[in-house]
Tab-separated table of C-alpha atoms in Angstrom:
chain	number	residue	atom	x	y	z
A	214	MET	CA	69.522	-196.924	161.554
A	215	CYS	CA	66.297	-197.391	163.594
A	216	ALA	CA	68.195	-196.479	166.767
A	217	ILE	CA	69.443	-193.282	165.133
A	218	ILE	CA	65.910	-192.347	164.094
A	219	VAL	CA	64.538	-192.998	167.592
A	220	THR	CA	67.333	-190.943	169.187
A	221	MET	CA	66.788	-188.174	166.686
A	222	CYS	CA	63.075	-188.098	167.482
A	223	LYS	CA	63.882	-187.642	171.190
A	224	ASP	CA	66.450	-184.945	170.367
A	225	ILE	CA	63.867	-183.094	168.301
A	226	LEU	CA	61.248	-183.136	171.044
A	227	ASN	CA	63.827	-182.167	173.685
A	228	ALA	CA	64.949	-179.209	171.566
A	229	TYR	CA	61.693	-177.421	172.487
A	230	THR	CA	62.373	-177.510	176.251
A	231	ASP	CA	63.557	-173.915	176.463
A	232	PHE	CA	62.227	-172.697	173.115
A	233	GLU	CA	59.655	-170.209	174.409
A	234	THR	CA	62.195	-168.756	176.837
A	235	LEU	CA	64.694	-168.291	174.011
A	236	GLN	CA	62.050	-166.609	171.853
A	237	ARG	CA	61.767	-163.866	174.481
A	238	GLN	CA	65.517	-163.262	174.822
A	239	ASN	CA	67.482	-160.630	172.908
A	240	LYS	CA	70.802	-162.377	173.406
A	241	ILE	CA	70.882	-166.104	172.988
A	242	THR	CA	73.855	-168.130	174.123
A	243	LEU	CA	74.753	-171.222	172.186
A	244	ASN	CA	75.651	-173.263	175.224
A	245	VAL	CA	75.530	-176.833	174.060
A	246	LYS	CA	78.674	-178.797	173.324
A	247	THR	CA	77.499	-180.583	170.213
A	248	PRO	CA	74.193	-179.050	169.240
A	249	ASN	CA	71.989	-181.269	167.145
A	250	VAL	CA	70.737	-180.046	163.789
A	251	TRP	CA	67.157	-179.453	164.979
A	252	LYS	CA	68.319	-177.358	167.943
A	253	VAL	CA	70.445	-175.239	165.610
A	254	THR	CA	67.499	-174.969	163.213
A	255	LEU	CA	65.159	-173.676	165.910
A	256	LEU	CA	67.768	-171.188	167.136
A	257	LEU	CA	68.307	-169.936	163.606
A	258	HIS	CA	64.568	-169.504	163.110
A	259	ILE	CA	64.297	-167.435	166.312
A	260	LEU	CA	67.299	-165.313	165.362
A	261	LEU	CA	66.061	-164.598	161.831
A	262	ASP	CA	62.401	-163.942	162.712
A	263	GLU	CA	61.764	-160.331	161.748
A	264	ARG	CA	58.666	-160.145	163.887
A	265	LYS	CA	60.801	-160.379	166.986
A	266	THR	CA	63.163	-157.664	168.171
A	267	PRO	CA	66.659	-157.931	166.690
A	268	LYS	CA	68.649	-160.611	168.413
A	269	SER	CA	72.233	-161.667	168.657
A	270	LEU	CA	73.900	-164.999	169.241
A	271	VAL	CA	76.555	-165.328	171.891
A	272	VAL	CA	79.068	-168.008	170.938
A	273	PRO	CA	81.089	-169.048	173.991
A	274	GLU	CA	84.655	-170.210	173.838
A	275	GLY	CA	84.921	-173.703	172.565
A	276	LYS	CA	86.136	-175.253	169.350
A	277	SER	CA	82.999	-177.182	168.502
A	278	THR	CA	80.525	-174.324	168.940
A	279	SER	CA	82.552	-171.725	167.053
A	280	LYS	CA	83.369	-174.264	164.348
A	281	LEU	CA	79.659	-174.922	163.936
A	282	ILE	CA	78.879	-171.219	163.517
A	283	THR	CA	81.702	-170.508	161.076
A	284	SER	CA	81.052	-173.698	159.063
A	285	LEU	CA	77.419	-172.752	158.591
A	286	GLU	CA	78.438	-169.083	158.124
A	287	ILE	CA	75.628	-168.069	160.451
A	288	ASP	CA	77.728	-165.028	161.398
A	289	LYS	CA	77.108	-163.667	157.887
A	290	LEU	CA	73.343	-163.603	158.465
A	291	ILE	CA	72.987	-162.572	162.094
A	292	ARG	CA	74.943	-160.688	164.691
A	293	CYS	CA	77.240	-163.064	166.575
A	294	GLU	CA	79.327	-162.232	169.599
A	295	PHE	CA	82.259	-164.584	169.764
A	296	ALA	CA	84.342	-165.279	172.843
A	297	SER	CA	87.764	-163.682	172.665
A	298	ARG	CA	89.306	-166.763	171.154
A	299	TYR	CA	87.382	-168.737	168.597
A	300	SER	CA	88.172	-171.140	165.842
A	301	GLN	CA	87.830	-170.034	162.241
A	302	GLU	CA	88.272	-173.598	161.129
A	303	LYS	CA	85.419	-174.906	159.031
A	304	ASP	CA	83.937	-178.362	159.002
A	305	ARG	CA	83.593	-179.402	155.374
A	306	ASN	CA	80.648	-181.613	156.220
A	307	PHE	CA	78.380	-178.629	156.656
A	308	GLN	CA	76.443	-177.036	153.814
A	309	LYS	CA	76.481	-173.379	154.806
A	310	VAL	CA	73.282	-171.476	155.433
A	311	SER	CA	71.966	-170.103	152.158
A	312	HIS	CA	69.192	-167.530	151.995
A	313	CYS	CA	67.319	-167.599	148.673
A	314	PRO	CA	64.926	-164.641	148.595
A	315	THR	CA	63.385	-165.550	145.232
A	316	SER	CA	62.794	-168.710	143.241
A	317	ASP	CA	65.293	-167.548	140.593
A	318	VAL	CA	68.054	-167.444	143.198
A	319	PHE	CA	66.986	-170.806	144.563
A	320	ASN	CA	66.975	-172.443	141.123
A	321	ALA	CA	70.345	-170.931	140.301
A	322	ARG	CA	71.857	-172.368	143.482
A	323	LEU	CA	70.324	-175.816	143.090
A	324	GLY	CA	73.184	-176.800	140.808
A	325	ASN	CA	75.661	-175.814	143.554
A	326	PHE	CA	73.826	-177.921	146.105
A	327	TYR	CA	73.904	-180.888	143.691
A	328	GLN	CA	77.663	-180.445	143.393
A	329	ILE	CA	78.105	-180.209	147.182
A	330	TYR	CA	76.382	-183.554	147.658
A	331	GLN	CA	78.622	-185.182	145.060
A	332	ASN	CA	81.702	-183.581	146.640
A	333	TRP	CA	80.669	-185.271	149.877
A	334	GLY	CA	81.057	-188.583	148.071
A	335	ILE	CA	77.340	-189.202	147.588
A	336	LYS	CA	76.829	-191.259	144.419
A	337	LYS	CA	75.328	-189.467	141.451
A	338	ASP	CA	71.917	-191.178	141.496
A	339	ASP	CA	71.447	-190.462	145.212
A	340	ALA	CA	72.715	-186.898	144.759
A	341	SER	CA	70.246	-186.449	141.896
A	342	ARG	CA	67.346	-187.745	143.982
A	343	ILE	CA	68.357	-185.622	147.008
A	344	THR	CA	68.592	-182.509	144.822
A	345	ALA	CA	65.154	-183.268	143.344
A	346	LEU	CA	63.794	-183.504	146.912
A	347	LEU	CA	65.429	-180.204	147.840
A	348	GLY	CA	64.103	-178.660	144.622
A	349	GLU	CA	60.589	-179.728	145.508
A	350	LEU	CA	60.855	-178.380	149.069
A	351	GLY	CA	62.041	-175.028	147.736
A	352	ASN	CA	59.289	-175.005	145.112
A	353	ASN	CA	56.704	-175.427	147.869
A	354	VAL	CA	58.056	-172.374	149.700
A	355	PHE	CA	57.608	-170.109	146.680
A	356	ASP	CA	54.458	-171.716	145.269
A	357	HIS	CA	52.563	-171.206	148.532
A	358	ASN	CA	53.928	-167.861	149.675
A	359	LEU	CA	54.526	-165.732	146.585
A	360	GLY	CA	52.593	-162.505	146.945
A	361	MET	CA	51.527	-163.373	150.491
A	362	TRP	CA	54.682	-163.144	152.613
A	363	PRO	CA	53.605	-162.050	156.105
A	364	THR	CA	56.838	-160.124	156.780
A	365	GLY	CA	59.778	-158.682	154.877
A	366	ASN	CA	61.654	-161.937	155.413
A	367	ILE	CA	60.953	-163.607	152.096
A	368	GLY	CA	62.301	-166.712	150.477
A	369	CYS	CA	63.766	-169.852	151.942
A	370	ILE	CA	66.768	-170.597	154.102
A	371	ILE	CA	68.613	-173.835	153.505
A	372	PHE	CA	71.468	-175.633	155.190
A	373	GLY	CA	72.710	-179.159	155.602
A	374	LYS	CA	74.965	-181.491	157.553
A	375	ASN	CA	76.639	-184.623	156.305
A	376	ASP	CA	77.733	-187.508	158.521
A	377	PRO	CA	80.084	-189.558	156.339
A	378	LYS	CA	80.487	-192.317	158.931
A	379	GLN	CA	76.754	-192.952	159.171
A	380	LYS	CA	76.282	-192.046	155.473
A	381	MET	CA	73.533	-189.757	156.627
A	382	LEU	CA	72.559	-186.336	155.417
A	383	GLU	CA	70.285	-183.832	157.130
A	384	ILE	CA	68.854	-181.007	155.062
A	385	VAL	CA	66.804	-178.132	156.458
A	386	VAL	CA	64.542	-175.807	154.485
A	387	MET	CA	62.824	-173.045	156.461
A	388	ASP	CA	60.672	-170.060	155.625
A	389	PHE	CA	58.745	-167.248	157.326
A	390	GLY	CA	55.712	-167.729	155.141
A	391	VAL	CA	52.029	-168.353	155.710
A	392	GLY	CA	52.385	-171.921	156.967
A	393	PHE	CA	50.384	-175.032	156.126
A	394	LYS	CA	47.146	-173.994	157.836
A	395	LYS	CA	46.717	-170.685	156.068
A	396	SER	CA	47.796	-172.183	152.763
A	397	LEU	CA	45.215	-174.979	152.995
A	398	SER	CA	42.450	-172.821	154.469
A	399	SER	CA	41.473	-171.587	151.003
A	400	VAL	CA	40.450	-175.163	150.179
A	401	PHE	CA	39.536	-176.251	153.731
A	402	PRO	CA	38.254	-173.166	155.599
A	403	LYS	CA	37.330	-175.220	158.650
A	404	ILE	CA	40.677	-176.917	159.050
A	405	LYS	CA	41.132	-177.477	162.769
A	406	ASP	CA	44.730	-176.514	163.501
A	407	ASP	CA	48.322	-176.560	162.232
A	408	LEU	CA	48.721	-180.296	162.898
A	409	ALA	CA	45.609	-181.139	160.921
A	410	ALA	CA	46.933	-178.984	158.082
A	411	ILE	CA	50.294	-180.775	158.067
A	412	GLU	CA	48.514	-184.136	157.924
A	413	LYS	CA	46.409	-182.973	154.982
A	414	GLY	CA	49.540	-181.744	153.209
A	415	LEU	CA	51.211	-185.120	153.679
A	416	GLN	CA	48.189	-186.792	152.089
A	417	GLY	CA	48.858	-184.914	148.859
A	418	ILE	CA	46.285	-182.151	149.213
A	419	SER	CA	47.227	-178.701	147.941
A	420	GLY	CA	46.081	-175.269	149.020
A	421	ARG	CA	46.282	-173.876	145.479
A	422	VAL	CA	42.613	-173.495	144.552
A	423	GLY	CA	41.597	-174.760	141.135
A	424	GLU	CA	44.951	-176.330	140.343
A	425	THR	CA	45.658	-180.013	139.874
A	426	ARG	CA	48.688	-180.504	142.089
A	427	GLY	CA	49.720	-181.584	145.547
A	428	ASN	CA	51.878	-184.600	144.858
A	429	GLY	CA	55.165	-182.911	145.738
A	430	LEU	CA	55.077	-183.402	149.501
A	431	LYS	CA	53.680	-186.890	149.107
A	432	LEU	CA	56.633	-187.791	146.884
A	433	ILE	CA	59.098	-186.138	149.274
A	434	GLN	CA	57.684	-188.331	152.014
A	435	LYS	CA	57.776	-191.480	149.875
A	436	TRP	CA	61.368	-191.072	148.704
A	437	THR	CA	62.632	-189.999	152.126
A	438	LEU	CA	61.080	-192.992	153.872
A	439	ASN	CA	61.477	-195.643	151.154
A	440	ASN	CA	64.506	-194.712	149.067
A	441	PHE	CA	66.543	-193.209	151.916
A	442	SER	CA	65.118	-195.064	154.964
A	443	GLY	CA	65.020	-191.719	156.713
A	444	ASN	CA	62.556	-189.391	158.302
A	445	LEU	CA	60.814	-186.136	157.626
A	446	VAL	CA	60.206	-183.451	160.230
A	447	ILE	CA	57.724	-180.637	159.655
A	448	HIS	CA	57.108	-177.759	162.064
A	449	SER	CA	54.519	-175.320	160.797
A	450	GLY	CA	52.835	-172.789	163.046
A	451	ALA	CA	52.230	-174.688	166.286
A	452	GLY	CA	52.240	-178.161	164.770
A	453	LEU	CA	55.098	-180.650	164.648
A	454	ALA	CA	55.089	-183.948	162.776
A	455	ILE	CA	57.959	-186.423	162.691
A	456	VAL	CA	57.338	-189.020	160.010
A	457	SER	CA	59.306	-192.240	159.717
A	458	LYS	CA	58.434	-195.516	158.063
A	459	LYS	CA	57.077	-197.053	161.251
A	460	ARG	CA	55.091	-194.165	162.684
A	461	MET	CA	54.197	-190.505	162.780
A	462	VAL	CA	54.795	-188.547	165.964
A	463	LYS	CA	52.537	-185.510	166.245
A	464	ARG	CA	52.845	-182.764	168.823
A	465	LYS	CA	51.629	-179.264	169.537
A	466	VAL	CA	54.729	-177.111	169.980
A	467	PRO	CA	55.489	-173.414	170.517
A	468	LYS	CA	54.258	-171.392	167.556
A	469	ILE	CA	56.571	-170.121	164.844
A	470	THR	CA	55.968	-167.979	161.786
A	471	GLY	CA	56.167	-170.097	158.653
A	472	THR	CA	57.434	-173.630	158.222
A	473	ILE	CA	60.553	-175.656	158.847
A	474	VAL	CA	61.153	-178.965	157.090
A	475	LYS	CA	64.059	-181.292	157.807
A	476	LEU	CA	64.924	-184.424	155.878
A	477	MET	CA	67.163	-187.097	157.328
A	478	LEU	CA	68.460	-189.309	154.542
A	479	PHE	CA	70.654	-192.417	154.617
A	480	TYR	CA	72.476	-192.749	151.329
A	481	ASN	CA	74.409	-195.590	149.711
B	206	MET	CA	56.839	-186.527	114.850
B	207	VAL	CA	58.975	-184.199	116.982
B	208	THR	CA	61.774	-185.060	119.408
B	209	ILE	CA	62.293	-182.580	122.221
B	210	LYS	CA	65.617	-182.920	124.009
B	211	LEU	CA	65.053	-181.816	127.578
B	212	ARG	CA	68.766	-181.206	128.124
B	213	LYS	CA	68.418	-178.153	125.874
B	214	PHE	CA	66.382	-176.641	128.675
B	215	GLY	CA	69.089	-177.467	131.219
B	216	LYS	CA	70.573	-180.407	133.085
B	217	ILE	CA	68.695	-179.428	136.258
B	218	LEU	CA	64.973	-178.994	135.643
B	219	ASN	CA	63.050	-177.599	138.568
B	220	SER	CA	59.851	-175.704	139.399
B	221	ARG	CA	56.385	-175.313	137.942
B	222	PRO	CA	56.980	-171.854	136.420
B	223	PHE	CA	59.995	-173.250	134.562
B	224	GLY	CA	57.943	-176.263	133.438
B	225	ALA	CA	55.260	-173.920	132.086
B	226	GLU	CA	57.822	-171.758	130.274
B	227	ALA	CA	59.530	-174.854	128.862
B	228	ALA	CA	56.162	-176.061	127.542
B	229	LEU	CA	55.647	-172.728	125.762
B	230	ARG	CA	59.040	-173.096	124.148
B	231	ALA	CA	58.287	-176.715	123.243
B	232	LYS	CA	55.147	-175.466	121.503
B	233	GLN	CA	57.344	-173.234	119.317
B	234	ILE	CA	59.391	-176.294	118.362
B	235	ILE	CA	56.306	-178.421	117.632
B	236	GLU	CA	54.648	-175.694	115.555
B	237	GLN	CA	57.585	-175.760	113.151
B	238	LYS	CA	56.665	-179.316	112.135
B	239	ASP	CA	53.828	-180.259	109.816
B	240	GLU	CA	53.135	-183.540	111.628
B	241	ARG	CA	52.080	-183.024	115.221
B	242	ASP	CA	50.486	-186.344	116.010
B	243	SER	CA	53.288	-187.445	118.335
B	244	THR	CA	56.174	-186.050	120.333
B	245	ILE	CA	59.136	-187.760	121.933
B	246	LEU	CA	60.565	-186.303	125.143
B	247	ASP	CA	64.248	-187.262	125.404
B	248	PHE	CA	65.753	-187.174	128.917
B	249	LYS	CA	69.316	-188.032	127.878
B	250	GLU	CA	71.853	-185.917	129.870
B	251	VAL	CA	69.185	-184.524	132.224
B	252	GLU	CA	70.677	-184.951	135.695
B	253	VAL	CA	68.075	-183.595	138.102
B	254	MET	CA	64.362	-183.153	137.608
B	255	SER	CA	61.666	-182.301	140.121
B	256	PRO	CA	58.095	-183.626	139.968
B	257	SER	CA	56.768	-180.051	139.768
B	258	PHE	CA	58.679	-179.349	136.585
B	259	ILE	CA	57.718	-182.446	134.624
B	260	ASP	CA	54.129	-182.438	135.900
B	261	GLU	CA	53.628	-178.863	134.692
B	262	PHE	CA	55.522	-179.384	131.437
B	263	VAL	CA	53.519	-182.417	130.349
B	264	LYS	CA	50.224	-180.948	131.581
B	265	LYS	CA	50.709	-177.764	129.545
B	266	LEU	CA	51.713	-179.745	126.453
B	267	LYS	CA	48.608	-181.899	126.749
B	268	GLU	CA	46.436	-178.793	127.146
B	269	GLN	CA	47.826	-177.442	123.884
B	270	TYR	CA	47.745	-180.742	122.010
B	271	PRO	CA	45.101	-183.005	123.597
B	272	GLN	CA	45.268	-185.597	120.808
B	273	MET	CA	49.061	-185.777	120.584
B	274	LYS	CA	50.800	-188.964	121.694
B	275	ILE	CA	53.771	-188.331	123.992
B	276	ASP	CA	56.559	-190.901	124.332
B	277	PHE	CA	59.486	-190.810	126.733
B	278	ILE	CA	63.049	-191.949	126.015
B	279	GLY	CA	66.495	-191.549	127.526
B	280	TYR	CA	65.418	-192.331	131.088
B	281	LYS	CA	66.104	-196.072	131.444
B	282	ASP	CA	69.609	-195.579	132.868
B	283	LYS	CA	68.393	-192.857	135.224
B	284	PRO	CA	66.533	-194.392	138.160
B	285	VAL	CA	65.423	-191.004	139.550
B	286	ILE	CA	63.886	-189.828	136.273
B	287	ARG	CA	62.324	-193.254	135.736
B	288	ASP	CA	60.816	-193.248	139.244
B	289	LEU	CA	59.392	-189.784	138.667
B	290	LEU	CA	57.794	-190.688	135.368
B	291	GLU	CA	56.313	-193.833	136.942
B	292	GLU	CA	55.094	-191.915	139.980
B	293	LEU	CA	53.308	-189.421	137.747
B	294	GLU	CA	51.946	-192.321	135.661
B	295	LEU	CA	53.542	-191.005	132.501
B	296	ILE	CA	55.186	-194.376	131.703
């Protein structure tokens, strides 16, 4: 488990190698054999960012890459150019990309996500806890961005990947919202940068002025690390934090609009 | 004394706005009773609950009825609900 977390941390940091170059391209080629979840996440964020010129994803020939795209149903959200022959076979261990523009849609779909986790063979108590975590992540997106969305791209985008052999689940929740720094700046106007804002958020401090709240992210962190022995990755603005039980890795990374959160969870 | 069965609000209870709305509805239930000194919140058959929901629900109830005692039942066989209630120092 520790080895997986260490490898995943390296994969996450390596995923930024060509990120800024990709952000400038109009056509992005998915040219990795078995892309890791964070790499796919970053690509998806670039492709869906309305502030950038419309982009398309070139999916070369190859069973694993086309299977990834069709399993996640990314081709239903963005323009994909497939090689002449591609597989329409889906991998049932992917939770397809779901765009929830409003909290009503998100809450309505939460029941479906709960069912997906149980269909993957995750025991009910774990599935319940995972769904509560996902619920809280989605709540944060709407609680901190409602009425303040910087672009027309509102709501949250969710997807997941199950590894039944490792009994490991990765869930991604991303948005094109204001980000941690702007959200917390109402309470902490002098907050230094995106990384400092993420750290404050993880301590249980909320940007909602005058409201007694802020425990959601702290609980997400606690359950992810303690109940699921996993890790939590947050990229907001130009700040990246990878939190595991043993340490927190913090980096400045290329800037994005909004926030991406990934949970890696080992279930029973 | 009033018993409020949370499953009548749904088996999946999520979000602060929903918690606030549920508290308003709970108030309607409580107001129908003459005795409002205590309320029991029953979590039987609730399958998923987020901290935002229950935090907002209980907070709004306490704002309306500051002197009312609130007890919690139906959670002992649900480790997730139990952990949440403990985390929020409600039990």
